[in-house]
mmCIF file of N, CA and C in Angstrom:
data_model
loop_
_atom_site.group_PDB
_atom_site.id
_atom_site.type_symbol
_atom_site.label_atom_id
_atom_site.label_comp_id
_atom_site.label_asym_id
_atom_site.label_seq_id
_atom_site.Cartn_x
_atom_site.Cartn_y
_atom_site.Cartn_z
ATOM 1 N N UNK B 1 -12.118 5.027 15.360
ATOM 2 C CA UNK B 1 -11.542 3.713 15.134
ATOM 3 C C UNK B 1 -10.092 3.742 15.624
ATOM 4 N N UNK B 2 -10.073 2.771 16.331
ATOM 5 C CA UNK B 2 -8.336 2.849 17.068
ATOM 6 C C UNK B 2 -7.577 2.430 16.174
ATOM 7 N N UNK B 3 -6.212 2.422 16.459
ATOM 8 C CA UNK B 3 -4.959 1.801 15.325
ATOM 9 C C UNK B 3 -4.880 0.396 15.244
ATOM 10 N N UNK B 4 -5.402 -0.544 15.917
ATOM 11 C CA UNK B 4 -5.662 -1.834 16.378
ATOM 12 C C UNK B 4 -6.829 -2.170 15.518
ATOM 13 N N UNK B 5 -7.959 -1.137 15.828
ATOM 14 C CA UNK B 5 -8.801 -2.004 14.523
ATOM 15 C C UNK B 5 -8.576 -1.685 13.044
ATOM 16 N N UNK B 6 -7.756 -0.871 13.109
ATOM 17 C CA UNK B 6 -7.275 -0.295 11.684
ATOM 18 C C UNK B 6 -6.039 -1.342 11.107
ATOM 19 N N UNK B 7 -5.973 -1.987 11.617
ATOM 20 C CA UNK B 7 -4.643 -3.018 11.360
ATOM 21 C C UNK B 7 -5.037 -4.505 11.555
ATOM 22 N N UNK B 8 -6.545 -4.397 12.102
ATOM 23 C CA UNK B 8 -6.925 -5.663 11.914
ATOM 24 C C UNK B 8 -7.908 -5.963 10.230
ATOM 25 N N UNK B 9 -8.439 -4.258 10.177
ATOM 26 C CA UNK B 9 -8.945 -4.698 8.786
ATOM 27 C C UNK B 9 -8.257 -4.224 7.806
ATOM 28 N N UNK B 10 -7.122 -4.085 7.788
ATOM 29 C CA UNK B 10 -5.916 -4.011 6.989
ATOM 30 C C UNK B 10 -5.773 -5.852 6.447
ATOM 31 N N UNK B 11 -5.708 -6.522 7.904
ATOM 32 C CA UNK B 11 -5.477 -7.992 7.399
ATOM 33 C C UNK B 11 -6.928 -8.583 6.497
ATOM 34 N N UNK B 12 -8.467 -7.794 6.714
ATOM 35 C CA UNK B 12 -8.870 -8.637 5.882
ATOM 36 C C UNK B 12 -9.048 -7.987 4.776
ATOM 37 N N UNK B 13 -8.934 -6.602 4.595
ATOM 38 C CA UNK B 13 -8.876 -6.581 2.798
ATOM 39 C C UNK B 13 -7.533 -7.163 2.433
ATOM 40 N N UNK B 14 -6.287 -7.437 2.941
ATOM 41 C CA UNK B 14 -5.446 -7.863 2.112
ATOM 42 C C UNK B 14 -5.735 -9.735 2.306
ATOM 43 N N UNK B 15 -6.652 -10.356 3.001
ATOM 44 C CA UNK B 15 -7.357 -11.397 2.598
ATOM 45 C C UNK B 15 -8.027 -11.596 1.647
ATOM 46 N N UNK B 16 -8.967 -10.396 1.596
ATOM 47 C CA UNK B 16 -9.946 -10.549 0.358
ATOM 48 C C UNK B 16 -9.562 -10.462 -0.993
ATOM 49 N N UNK B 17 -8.070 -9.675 -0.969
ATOM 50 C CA UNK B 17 -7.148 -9.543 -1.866
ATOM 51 C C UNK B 17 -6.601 -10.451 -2.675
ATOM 52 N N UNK B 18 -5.905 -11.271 -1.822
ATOM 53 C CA UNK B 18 -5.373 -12.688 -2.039
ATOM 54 C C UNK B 18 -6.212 -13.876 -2.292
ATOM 55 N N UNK B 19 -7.540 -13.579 -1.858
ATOM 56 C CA UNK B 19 -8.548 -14.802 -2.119
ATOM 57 C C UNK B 19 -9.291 -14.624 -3.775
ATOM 58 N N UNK B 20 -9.356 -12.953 -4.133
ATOM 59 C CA UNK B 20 -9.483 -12.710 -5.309
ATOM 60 C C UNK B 20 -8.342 -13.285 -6.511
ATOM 61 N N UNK B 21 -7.140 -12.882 -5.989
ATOM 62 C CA UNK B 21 -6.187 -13.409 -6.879
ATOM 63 C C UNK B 21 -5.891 -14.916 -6.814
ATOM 64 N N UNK B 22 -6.057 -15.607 -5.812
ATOM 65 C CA UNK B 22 -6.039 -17.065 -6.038
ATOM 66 C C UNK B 22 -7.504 -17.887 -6.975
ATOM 67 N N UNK B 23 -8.299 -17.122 -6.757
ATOM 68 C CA UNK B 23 -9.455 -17.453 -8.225
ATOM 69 C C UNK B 23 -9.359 -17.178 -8.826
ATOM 70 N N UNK B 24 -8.801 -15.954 -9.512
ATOM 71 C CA UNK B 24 -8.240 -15.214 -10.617
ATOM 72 C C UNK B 24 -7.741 -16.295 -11.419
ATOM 73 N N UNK B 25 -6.419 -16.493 -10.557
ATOM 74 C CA UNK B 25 -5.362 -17.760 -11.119
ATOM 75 C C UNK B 25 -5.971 -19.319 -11.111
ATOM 76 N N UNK B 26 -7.125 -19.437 -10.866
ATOM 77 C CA UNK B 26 -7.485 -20.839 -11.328
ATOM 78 C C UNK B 26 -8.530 -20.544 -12.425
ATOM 79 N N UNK B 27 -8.972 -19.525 -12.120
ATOM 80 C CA UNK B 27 -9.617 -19.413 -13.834
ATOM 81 C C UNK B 27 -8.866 -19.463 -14.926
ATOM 82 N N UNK B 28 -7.370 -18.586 -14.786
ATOM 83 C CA UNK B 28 -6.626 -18.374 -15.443
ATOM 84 C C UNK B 28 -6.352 -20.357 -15.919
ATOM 85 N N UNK B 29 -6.525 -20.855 -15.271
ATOM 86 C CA UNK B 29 -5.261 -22.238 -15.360
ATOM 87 C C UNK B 29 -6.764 -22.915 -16.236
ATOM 88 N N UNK B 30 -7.892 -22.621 -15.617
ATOM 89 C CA UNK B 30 -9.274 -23.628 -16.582
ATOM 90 C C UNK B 30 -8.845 -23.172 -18.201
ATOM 91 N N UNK B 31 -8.517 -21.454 -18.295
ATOM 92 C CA UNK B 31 -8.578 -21.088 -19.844
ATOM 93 C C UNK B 31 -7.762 -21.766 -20.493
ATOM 94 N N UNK B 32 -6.278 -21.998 -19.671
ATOM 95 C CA UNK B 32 -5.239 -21.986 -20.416
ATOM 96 C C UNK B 32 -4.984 -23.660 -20.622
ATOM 97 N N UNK B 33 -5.572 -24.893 -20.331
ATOM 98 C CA UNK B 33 -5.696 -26.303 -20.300
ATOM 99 C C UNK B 33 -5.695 -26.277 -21.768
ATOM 100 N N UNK B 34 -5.318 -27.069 -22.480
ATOM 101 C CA UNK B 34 -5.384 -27.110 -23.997
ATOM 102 C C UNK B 34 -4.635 -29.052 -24.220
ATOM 103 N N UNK B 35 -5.589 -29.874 -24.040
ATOM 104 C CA UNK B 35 -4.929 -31.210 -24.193
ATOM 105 C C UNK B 35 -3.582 -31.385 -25.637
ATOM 106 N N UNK B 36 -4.293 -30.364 -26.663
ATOM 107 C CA UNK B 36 -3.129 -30.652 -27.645
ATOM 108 C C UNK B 36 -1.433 -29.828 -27.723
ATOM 109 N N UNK B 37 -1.569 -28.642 -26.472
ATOM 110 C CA UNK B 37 -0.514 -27.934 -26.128
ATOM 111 C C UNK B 37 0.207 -28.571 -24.789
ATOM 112 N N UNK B 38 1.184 -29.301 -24.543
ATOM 113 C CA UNK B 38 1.757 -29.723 -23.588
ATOM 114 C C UNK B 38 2.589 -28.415 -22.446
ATOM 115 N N UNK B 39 2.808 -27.582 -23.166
ATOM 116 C CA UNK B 39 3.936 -26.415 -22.299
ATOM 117 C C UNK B 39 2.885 -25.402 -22.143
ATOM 118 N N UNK B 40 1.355 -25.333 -22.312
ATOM 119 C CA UNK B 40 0.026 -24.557 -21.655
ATOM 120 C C UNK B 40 -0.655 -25.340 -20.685
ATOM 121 N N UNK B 41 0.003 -26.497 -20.413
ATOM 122 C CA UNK B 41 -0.564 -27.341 -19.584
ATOM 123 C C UNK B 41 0.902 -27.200 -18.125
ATOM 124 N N UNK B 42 1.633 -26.967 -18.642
ATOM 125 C CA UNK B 42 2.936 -27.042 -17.644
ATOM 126 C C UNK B 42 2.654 -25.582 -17.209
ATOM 127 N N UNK B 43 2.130 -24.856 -18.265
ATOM 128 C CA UNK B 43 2.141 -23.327 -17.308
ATOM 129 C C UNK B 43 0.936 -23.322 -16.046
ATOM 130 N N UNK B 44 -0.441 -23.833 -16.695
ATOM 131 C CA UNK B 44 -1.619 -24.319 -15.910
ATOM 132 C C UNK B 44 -1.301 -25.104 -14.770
ATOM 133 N N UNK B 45 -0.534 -26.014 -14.569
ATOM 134 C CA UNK B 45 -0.145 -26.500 -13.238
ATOM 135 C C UNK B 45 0.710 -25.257 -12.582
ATOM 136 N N UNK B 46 1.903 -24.789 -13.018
ATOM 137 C CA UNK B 46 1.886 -23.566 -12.108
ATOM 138 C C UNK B 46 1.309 -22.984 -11.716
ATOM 139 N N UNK B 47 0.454 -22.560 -12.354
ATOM 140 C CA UNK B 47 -0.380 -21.323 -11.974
ATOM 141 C C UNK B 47 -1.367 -22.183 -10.982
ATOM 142 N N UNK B 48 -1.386 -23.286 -11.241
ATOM 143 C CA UNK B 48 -2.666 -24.338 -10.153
ATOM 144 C C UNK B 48 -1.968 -24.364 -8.681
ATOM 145 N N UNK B 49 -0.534 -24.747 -8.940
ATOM 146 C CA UNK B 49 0.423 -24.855 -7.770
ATOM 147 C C UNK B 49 0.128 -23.666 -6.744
ATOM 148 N N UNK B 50 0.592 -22.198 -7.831
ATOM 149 C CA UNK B 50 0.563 -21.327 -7.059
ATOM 150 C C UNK B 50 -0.923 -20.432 -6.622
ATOM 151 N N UNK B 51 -1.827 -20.835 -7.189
ATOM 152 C CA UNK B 51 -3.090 -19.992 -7.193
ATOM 153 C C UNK B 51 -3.835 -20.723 -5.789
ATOM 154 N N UNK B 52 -3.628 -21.706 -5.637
ATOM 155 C CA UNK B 52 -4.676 -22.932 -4.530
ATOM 156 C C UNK B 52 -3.599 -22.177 -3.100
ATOM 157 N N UNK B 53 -2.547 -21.775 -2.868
ATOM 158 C CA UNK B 53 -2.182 -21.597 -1.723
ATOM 159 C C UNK B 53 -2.117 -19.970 -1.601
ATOM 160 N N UNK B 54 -2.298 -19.335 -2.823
ATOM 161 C CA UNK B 54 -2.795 -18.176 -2.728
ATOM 162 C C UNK B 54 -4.128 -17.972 -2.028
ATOM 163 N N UNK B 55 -5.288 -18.347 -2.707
ATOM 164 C CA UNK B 55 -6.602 -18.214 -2.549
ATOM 165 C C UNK B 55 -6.647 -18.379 -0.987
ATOM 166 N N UNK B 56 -6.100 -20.050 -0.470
ATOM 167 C CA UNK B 56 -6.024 -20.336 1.027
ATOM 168 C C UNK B 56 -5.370 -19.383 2.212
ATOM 169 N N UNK B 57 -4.768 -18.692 1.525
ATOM 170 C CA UNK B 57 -3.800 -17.845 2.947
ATOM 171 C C UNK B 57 -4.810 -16.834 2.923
ATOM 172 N N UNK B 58 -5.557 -16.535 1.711
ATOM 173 C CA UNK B 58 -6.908 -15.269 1.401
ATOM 174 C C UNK B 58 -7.834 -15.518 2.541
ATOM 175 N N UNK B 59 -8.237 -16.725 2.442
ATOM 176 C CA UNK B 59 -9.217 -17.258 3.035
ATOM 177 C C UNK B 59 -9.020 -17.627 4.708
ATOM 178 N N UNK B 60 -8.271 -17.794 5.118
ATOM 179 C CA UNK B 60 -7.461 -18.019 6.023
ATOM 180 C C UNK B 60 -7.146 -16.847 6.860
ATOM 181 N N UNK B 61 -7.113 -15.976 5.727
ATOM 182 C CA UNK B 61 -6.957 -14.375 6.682
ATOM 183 C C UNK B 61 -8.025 -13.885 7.270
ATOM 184 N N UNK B 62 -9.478 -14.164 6.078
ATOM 185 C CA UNK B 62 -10.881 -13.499 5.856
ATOM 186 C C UNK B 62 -10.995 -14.247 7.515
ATOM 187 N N UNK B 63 -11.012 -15.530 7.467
ATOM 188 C CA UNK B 63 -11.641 -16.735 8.661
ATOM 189 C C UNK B 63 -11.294 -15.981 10.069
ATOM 190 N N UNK B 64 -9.958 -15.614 9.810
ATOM 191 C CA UNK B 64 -9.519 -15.531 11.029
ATOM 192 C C UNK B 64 -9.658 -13.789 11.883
ATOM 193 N N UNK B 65 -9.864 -12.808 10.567
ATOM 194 C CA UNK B 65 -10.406 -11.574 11.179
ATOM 195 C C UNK B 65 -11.634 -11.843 11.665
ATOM 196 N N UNK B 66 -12.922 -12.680 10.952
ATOM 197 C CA UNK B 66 -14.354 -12.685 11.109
ATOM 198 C C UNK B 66 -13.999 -13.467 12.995
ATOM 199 N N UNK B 67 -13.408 -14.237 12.860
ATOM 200 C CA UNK B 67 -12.842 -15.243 14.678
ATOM 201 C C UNK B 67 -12.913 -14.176 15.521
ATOM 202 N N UNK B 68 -11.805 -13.337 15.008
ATOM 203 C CA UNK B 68 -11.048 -12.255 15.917
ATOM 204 C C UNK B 68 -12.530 -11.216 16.383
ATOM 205 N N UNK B 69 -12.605 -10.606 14.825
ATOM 206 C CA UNK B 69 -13.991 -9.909 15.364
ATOM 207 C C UNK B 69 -15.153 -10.308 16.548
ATOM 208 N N UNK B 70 -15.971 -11.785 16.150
ATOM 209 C CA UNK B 70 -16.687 -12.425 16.960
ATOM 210 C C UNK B 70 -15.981 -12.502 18.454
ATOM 211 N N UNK B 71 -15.117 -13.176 18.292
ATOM 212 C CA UNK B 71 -14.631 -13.173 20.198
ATOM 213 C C UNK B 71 -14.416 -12.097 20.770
ATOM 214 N N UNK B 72 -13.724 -10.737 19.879
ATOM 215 C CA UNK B 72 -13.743 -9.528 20.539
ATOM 216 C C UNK B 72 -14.909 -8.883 20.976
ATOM 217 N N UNK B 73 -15.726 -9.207 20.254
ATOM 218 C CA UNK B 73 -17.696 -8.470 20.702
ATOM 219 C C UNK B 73 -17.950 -9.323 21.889
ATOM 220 N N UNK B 74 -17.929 -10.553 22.021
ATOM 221 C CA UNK B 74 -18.645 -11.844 22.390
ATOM 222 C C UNK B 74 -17.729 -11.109 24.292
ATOM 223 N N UNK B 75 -16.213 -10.787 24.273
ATOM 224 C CA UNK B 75 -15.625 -10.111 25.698
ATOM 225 C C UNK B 75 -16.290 -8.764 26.130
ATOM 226 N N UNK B 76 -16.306 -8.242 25.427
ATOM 227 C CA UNK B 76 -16.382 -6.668 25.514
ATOM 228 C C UNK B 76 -18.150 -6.446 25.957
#
């Protein structure tokens, strides 16, 4: 395995990484909803804020190694 493909699947476990922790954090935000707690609801939108662009850059990474992979076979 060359250093090139070793650095391309570097990018998708640390995709799969980030796509784990951005579900993580929206489960986290379903537990923590509580209509009669107002400041578990302010934490739950953070964590909503930050978990949805987590998960996406995850996913985004996964998309774009599986691209990379396919067109590199599809030349070669």
């Amino acid at each position: 395995m060359s250093d090139a493909s070793r650095e391309i699947m570097k990018i998708h476990h640390i995709g799969t990484v980030l796509l784990g922790c951005g579900f993580a954090m929206l489960v986290g935000v379903v537990l923590l909803l509580d209509p009669t707690a107002p400041d578990a609801n302010i934490g739950a939108g953070i964590l909503a804020m930050v978990g949805v662009p987590v998960g996406t850059l995850g996913l985004v990474l996964i998309i774009g190694h599986a691209l990379f992979r396919t067109f590199k076979t599809v030349r070669s």
